[in-house]
Every structure is written in structure tokens, then in C-alpha cells.
Amino acid sequence: MLRFKVCIIALVLFLMPTLLCNTVDLSTVPITAAKAAAAQGEVKVYKGDTKATDSKNRRAEVTAVRWSVQTDADTDLKKVRVVLDTTVAPKIKTSMVSSPVPRLVVDIDGIVPGNIVREYKLDGTAAESAVIAAIGGKSTRVTIDLPVLLESNDYKVFTLPVDAANKKTYRVVIDISEKCR
């Protein structure tokens, strides 16, 4: 009980300016204190744009992002793989931008970024960094800065369906191969 009271006091002190208007964006609050306050009905929970939902009214969002680097044993060239987990089947569009710096842009329609890290520093050989941003509260844009402009055979973007046997959600996979040195 004492722990709960400490969480509530910390929440009130942290949110004092916003409690005056009785609306709180819980994405900035530690999750345990936020859940406790919402459960007690002490604050209104602001969930942001609710338009991005699927047919079962689940929030359509990116729930996790991970990346890795592999080195090809034959060519000694690196490949970066970025994987985004989503709650619903993604629809993607890709484009290559050459100015101001070479970039691979992947738009995921109808799915918004969830509570995830939005900026990643990648390995620097095949890809330098990745930024994930919301577009108009209805879609997600992944922008990957590249060391050089890529051709269509240097990258691959595809989706994977739910894999219930391995407890995997829908995924967007971005593979970027290092250009020949």
C-alpha cells in the first residue's frame, strides 16, 4: 500500500501542470504509476489518434523494432536487416531519395508508431541511421540514411504474416546490402 501511495505522489508531482486541465499523455509517465492513476480514475487517459485501428478495433501500431548486421562469408560485404513488428497486416510503399543525403524511405500505411524508440544508429557501412515517425496520425514512415545511393537490387523490403507457432506478429523487413567497395 505504501508503494502505491509513493507512486501516486510521484505521479501527482510529475503531472501537476497537466492535472489542472485533467488530461494526461501517459506516454511520458512511468507505466506503473500511470496504470495506478488510471485504475483509480484520477486522470483521464489520453490515447492519441484512435483512427488507426483494424476491423476488430485493435490499435494498428508498430510494437517493436530491432536490427542486426550480417557479413557475407564469400564477399565480406555487410547486410543490415531492420524488422518492425506490427499488430495488423502492413501495407508498404518504398522510395529512394537522393537529396540532401541518400535515403531509403518506407511508408507503412494505416499503422502508427507505438511506444517504441524512434531513432537508431546503425552500423554505418550499409546503413547509417534509421528514424521512425508518424505521418498525420495514420501511418508510419521509416527513413534510413545511407552512405551511398542504392539501386533496386541493393535493398529489399517485404512483409511477413503472423507466425502463431513461433509467437511472431506481422512484420515489415528491410534488408540493405553494402555496395561493393
Coordinates of C-alpha atoms in Angstrom, one line a residue:
M1 CA 0.0 0.0 0.0
L2 CA 2.9 2.3 0.8
R3 CA 4.5 1.6 -2.6
F4 CA 1.2 2.5 -4.3
K5 CA 1.0 5.8 -2.4
V6 CA 4.5 6.7 -3.3
C7 CA 3.7 6.0 -7.0
I8 CA 0.6 8.3 -6.8
I9 CA 2.6 11.1 -5.1
A10 CA 5.3 10.8 -7.7
L11 CA 2.7 10.9 -10.4
V12 CA 0.9 13.9 -9.0
L13 CA 4.2 15.9 -8.6
F14 CA 5.3 14.9 -12.1
L15 CA 2.0 15.8 -13.6
M16 CA 0.9 18.8 -11.6
P17 CA 0.8 21.3 -14.5
T18 CA -1.3 18.9 -16.6
L19 CA -3.6 17.8 -13.8
L20 CA -5.1 21.2 -13.8
C21 CA -6.6 20.5 -17.2
N22 CA -7.3 16.9 -16.3
T23 CA -5.8 15.4 -19.4
V24 CA -2.5 13.5 -19.4
D25 CA -0.4 11.9 -22.1
L26 CA 0.6 8.7 -20.4
S27 CA 3.4 8.0 -22.8
T28 CA 5.6 10.3 -20.7
V29 CA 4.7 8.7 -17.3
P30 CA 6.4 5.6 -15.9
I31 CA 4.0 2.8 -16.7
T32 CA 3.4 1.5 -13.2
A33 CA 2.4 4.9 -11.9
A34 CA 0.3 5.7 -15.0
K35 CA -1.6 2.4 -14.7
A36 CA -2.3 3.0 -11.0
A37 CA -3.6 6.5 -11.6
A38 CA -5.8 5.4 -14.5
A39 CA -7.2 2.5 -12.5
Q40 CA -8.1 4.8 -9.6
G41 CA -9.9 7.1 -12.1
E42 CA -7.8 10.1 -11.0
V43 CA -6.9 11.2 -14.5
K44 CA -8.4 10.9 -18.0
V45 CA -6.3 8.7 -20.2
Y46 CA -5.4 10.4 -23.5
K47 CA -4.6 7.7 -26.1
G48 CA -3.9 9.9 -29.1
D49 CA -5.4 9.3 -32.5
T50 CA -7.6 6.3 -32.5
K51 CA -8.4 6.3 -36.2
A52 CA -5.6 3.7 -36.9
T53 CA -7.5 0.5 -35.9
D54 CA -8.2 -2.8 -37.6
S55 CA -11.6 -4.4 -38.2
K56 CA -11.5 -5.8 -34.6
N57 CA -10.9 -2.3 -33.2
R58 CA -7.3 -3.2 -32.2
R59 CA -4.9 -0.3 -32.4
A60 CA -2.9 -0.7 -35.6
E61 CA 0.7 0.1 -34.5
V62 CA 4.4 -0.7 -34.7
T63 CA 5.1 -2.5 -31.4
A64 CA 8.8 -3.3 -31.7
V65 CA 11.9 -2.6 -33.8
R66 CA 15.1 -4.5 -34.0
W67 CA 18.1 -4.5 -36.3
S68 CA 21.1 -6.7 -37.0
V69 CA 24.2 -6.8 -39.2
Q70 CA 25.4 -9.9 -41.0
T71 CA 28.6 -10.3 -43.0
D72 CA 28.6 -12.4 -46.2
A73 CA 31.3 -15.0 -45.9
D74 CA 32.0 -15.0 -49.6
T75 CA 32.1 -11.3 -50.4
D76 CA 32.9 -9.9 -46.9
L77 CA 30.2 -7.3 -47.5
K78 CA 27.7 -6.4 -44.7
K79 CA 23.9 -6.5 -44.8
V80 CA 21.7 -4.6 -42.4
R81 CA 18.3 -6.0 -41.5
V82 CA 15.7 -3.8 -39.8
V83 CA 12.5 -5.6 -38.6
L84 CA 9.3 -3.8 -37.4
D85 CA 6.6 -5.8 -35.6
T86 CA 3.1 -4.6 -36.2
T87 CA -0.3 -5.5 -34.8
V88 CA -2.1 -5.8 -38.2
A89 CA -1.1 -6.7 -41.7
P90 CA 1.1 -3.9 -43.1
K91 CA 0.8 -2.2 -46.5
I92 CA 4.1 -0.7 -47.5
K93 CA 5.5 1.7 -50.1
T94 CA 9.2 2.3 -50.7
S95 CA 11.1 5.1 -52.4
M96 CA 14.7 6.2 -52.7
V97 CA 15.6 9.8 -52.0
S98 CA 19.0 11.2 -53.2
S99 CA 18.9 14.7 -51.7
P100 CA 20.0 16.1 -49.2
V101 CA 21.6 12.6 -48.4
P102 CA 20.8 9.2 -49.8
R103 CA 17.8 7.8 -48.0
L104 CA 15.6 4.7 -48.2
V105 CA 12.0 5.7 -47.2
V106 CA 9.4 3.1 -46.3
D107 CA 5.9 4.2 -45.6
I108 CA 3.6 1.8 -43.7
D109 CA 0.0 2.8 -44.4
G110 CA -2.7 2.6 -41.7
I111 CA -0.2 1.7 -38.9
V112 CA 1.1 4.3 -36.4
P113 CA 4.3 4.0 -34.2
G114 CA 3.5 2.6 -30.8
N115 CA 5.6 3.1 -27.6
I116 CA 9.0 2.4 -29.3
V117 CA 12.4 4.0 -29.7
R118 CA 12.2 6.3 -32.7
E119 CA 15.9 6.8 -33.6
Y120 CA 18.5 4.2 -34.2
K121 CA 22.2 4.5 -35.0
L122 CA 23.0 1.6 -37.4
D123 CA 26.4 0.1 -38.3
G124 CA 27.5 2.8 -40.8
T125 CA 28.6 0.6 -43.7
A126 CA 25.3 -0.5 -45.3
A127 CA 23.1 2.0 -43.4
E128 CA 23.9 4.8 -41.1
S129 CA 20.8 5.6 -39.1
A130 CA 17.0 4.9 -39.0
V131 CA 14.3 7.3 -37.9
I132 CA 10.7 6.2 -37.3
A133 CA 8.0 8.9 -37.4
A134 CA 4.2 9.2 -37.6
I135 CA 2.6 10.7 -40.7
G136 CA -0.6 12.5 -40.0
G137 CA -1.5 10.2 -37.1
K138 CA -2.5 7.4 -39.6
S139 CA 0.8 6.0 -40.9
T140 CA 4.4 5.3 -40.1
R141 CA 7.5 6.4 -42.1
V142 CA 10.8 4.7 -41.7
T143 CA 13.7 6.8 -43.1
I144 CA 17.1 5.2 -43.3
D145 CA 20.1 7.3 -44.1
L146 CA 22.6 5.6 -46.4
P147 CA 26.3 6.1 -47.1
V148 CA 25.6 5.9 -50.9
L149 CA 22.6 5.9 -53.2
L150 CA 21.4 2.3 -53.7
E151 CA 20.0 0.6 -56.7
S152 CA 16.9 -1.5 -56.6
N153 CA 18.9 -4.8 -56.2
D154 CA 20.8 -3.4 -53.2
Y155 CA 17.8 -3.5 -50.9
K156 CA 14.7 -5.5 -50.3
V157 CA 11.5 -4.5 -48.3
F158 CA 8.9 -7.2 -47.7
T159 CA 6.2 -8.2 -45.1
L160 CA 5.8 -11.4 -43.2
P161 CA 2.5 -12.8 -41.9
V162 CA 1.7 -13.8 -38.4
D163 CA 3.5 -17.0 -37.3
A164 CA 1.4 -18.3 -34.4
A165 CA 3.5 -21.4 -33.9
N166 CA 6.6 -19.2 -33.1
K167 CA 4.5 -16.4 -31.4
K168 CA 5.5 -13.8 -34.1
T169 CA 3.3 -10.9 -35.1
Y170 CA 3.1 -9.3 -38.6
R171 CA 6.5 -7.9 -39.6
V172 CA 8.0 -5.4 -42.1
V173 CA 11.5 -6.5 -43.0
I174 CA 14.1 -4.1 -44.6
D175 CA 17.3 -5.7 -45.9
I176 CA 20.1 -3.3 -47.1
S177 CA 23.2 -4.7 -48.7
E178 CA 26.5 -2.8 -48.6
K179 CA 27.6 -1.6 -52.0
C180 CA 30.8 -3.1 -53.5
R181 CA 33.9 -1.4 -52.2

